[in-house]
XYZ file of C-alpha atoms in Angstrom:
154
model
C 9.926 26.178 79.745
C 7.177 26.532 77.140
C 8.974 24.412 74.547
C 9.289 21.484 76.991
C 5.594 21.719 77.838
C 4.715 21.837 74.155
C 6.955 18.831 73.422
C 5.388 16.910 76.300
C 1.914 17.757 75.043
C 2.845 16.561 71.561
C 4.246 13.340 73.042
C 1.044 12.538 74.920
C -1.109 13.419 71.904
C 0.996 10.947 69.920
C 0.497 8.287 72.596
C -3.250 8.853 72.463
C -3.305 8.640 68.661
C -1.481 5.295 68.776
C -3.993 4.001 71.344
C -6.908 5.198 69.192
C -5.510 3.460 66.100
C -4.965 0.236 68.070
C -8.548 0.458 69.309
C -9.770 0.747 65.711
C -7.829 -2.431 64.845
C -9.244 -4.242 67.884
C -12.791 -3.069 67.063
C -12.528 -4.383 63.511
C -11.096 -7.735 64.589
C -13.732 -8.151 67.307
C -16.485 -7.718 64.691
C -15.021 -10.435 62.475
C -13.073 -8.336 59.999
C -9.661 -9.374 58.763
C -7.143 -6.599 59.337
C -3.736 -6.070 57.787
C -1.571 -3.698 59.792
C 1.431 -2.445 57.898
C 2.796 0.983 58.394
C 5.263 2.733 56.108
C 8.275 0.528 56.827
C 6.628 -2.085 59.060
C 9.033 -1.710 61.977
C 7.580 1.145 63.985
C 3.838 1.708 64.143
C 3.092 -1.865 63.109
C 4.304 -3.522 66.355
C 2.836 -0.685 68.402
C -0.608 -1.234 66.905
C -0.589 -5.033 66.798
C 0.646 -5.467 70.359
C -1.775 -2.917 71.767
C -4.696 -4.351 69.750
C -3.943 -7.850 71.067
C -3.924 -6.548 74.636
C -7.189 -4.676 74.038
C -8.845 -7.777 72.586
C -7.731 -9.889 75.534
C -9.019 -7.296 77.999
C -12.459 -7.316 76.349
C -12.777 -10.901 77.526
C -11.865 -9.767 81.043
C -8.285 -11.006 80.795
C -5.620 -9.152 82.765
C -2.261 -9.361 81.010
C 0.407 -11.175 83.027
C 4.074 -10.174 83.034
C 5.027 -13.369 81.166
C 2.391 -12.712 78.502
C 3.665 -9.174 77.994
C 7.217 -10.444 77.566
C 6.038 -13.039 75.021
C 4.125 -10.362 73.086
C 7.135 -8.049 72.993
C 9.349 -10.944 71.881
C 6.937 -11.924 69.110
C 5.690 -8.540 67.888
C 8.857 -6.469 68.327
C 12.045 -8.499 68.568
C 11.168 -11.426 66.277
C 9.574 -9.139 63.705
C 12.748 -7.063 63.422
C 12.079 -3.748 65.121
C 15.291 -1.788 64.618
C 16.113 -1.110 68.262
C 19.723 -0.022 67.659
C 18.725 2.436 64.948
C 15.696 3.806 66.743
C 17.405 3.889 70.164
C 20.509 5.674 68.931
C 21.893 5.604 72.474
C 23.303 2.141 71.706
C 25.838 3.709 69.365
C 27.508 7.107 69.545
C 25.791 9.482 67.151
C 27.516 9.873 63.817
C 28.190 13.406 62.709
C 29.030 15.039 59.440
C 31.772 17.629 58.873
C 29.663 20.355 60.524
C 29.187 18.203 63.645
C 25.474 17.784 62.873
C 24.065 14.411 63.979
C 23.377 12.242 60.943
C 21.197 9.543 62.524
C 17.896 10.898 61.348
C 16.279 7.497 61.950
C 16.434 7.695 65.738
C 12.939 7.676 67.232
C 11.626 6.543 70.626
C 8.993 4.200 69.158
C 9.360 1.483 71.812
C 9.294 4.033 74.628
C 6.093 5.486 73.170
C 4.625 1.968 73.159
C 5.544 1.579 76.843
C 3.776 4.861 77.628
C 0.727 3.534 75.779
C 0.766 0.517 78.095
C 1.038 2.645 81.220
C -2.369 4.130 80.542
C -4.234 0.898 79.802
C -6.341 -0.671 82.585
C -5.625 -4.189 81.253
C -1.946 -3.564 81.960
C -2.274 -2.643 85.620
C -0.654 -5.890 86.739
C 2.362 -5.534 84.489
C 3.570 -2.013 85.203
C 6.681 -3.381 86.944
C 7.523 -5.330 83.794
C 6.914 -2.211 81.712
C 9.542 -0.429 83.791
C 11.916 -3.363 83.376
C 11.372 -3.387 79.596
C 12.194 0.303 79.530
C 15.386 -0.297 81.518
C 16.371 -3.193 79.239
C 15.773 -1.097 76.128
C 18.704 1.085 77.231
C 21.040 -1.875 77.968
C 23.448 -2.349 75.035
C 23.906 -6.007 76.092
C 20.199 -6.697 76.604
C 17.581 -8.354 74.417
C 16.933 -5.131 72.485
C 20.429 -4.724 71.083
C 20.935 -4.624 67.354
C 18.492 -4.263 64.528
C 17.876 -7.945 63.800
C 18.429 -11.452 65.157
C 21.822 -11.619 63.439
C 22.932 -8.486 65.328
C 21.656 -9.857 68.613
């Protein structure tokens, strides 16, 4: 179907744009610049860019990311910083509807899944692709580490 192909093309263009922005952050940091990354609300693009930039900076020194390091980065940059997993991954809660049966959760967005697709295409992440798959599986587990929107919810 043409719409599915178009949607898939848009998805991968979005993945590439996130990677390009993370590379810009990494380039600036590697040349000694201080960088403040803060996107519109701070919960979506911010952890995407900071986590990817950290991985890119490590790989410039020849470091291959380990599974444990990836888990620590996700814990620090996503979970501890308050990424709203329950809101963005609306599958954790049945969608709310209004009187016309139109879904009202307009804040649902696959931000974390887009981040995982960014990782899948990075050479420095070759050794952690199994963990990437596990993180994706866990992101759909309503009892897993990605439940709720904050530490209090978890």
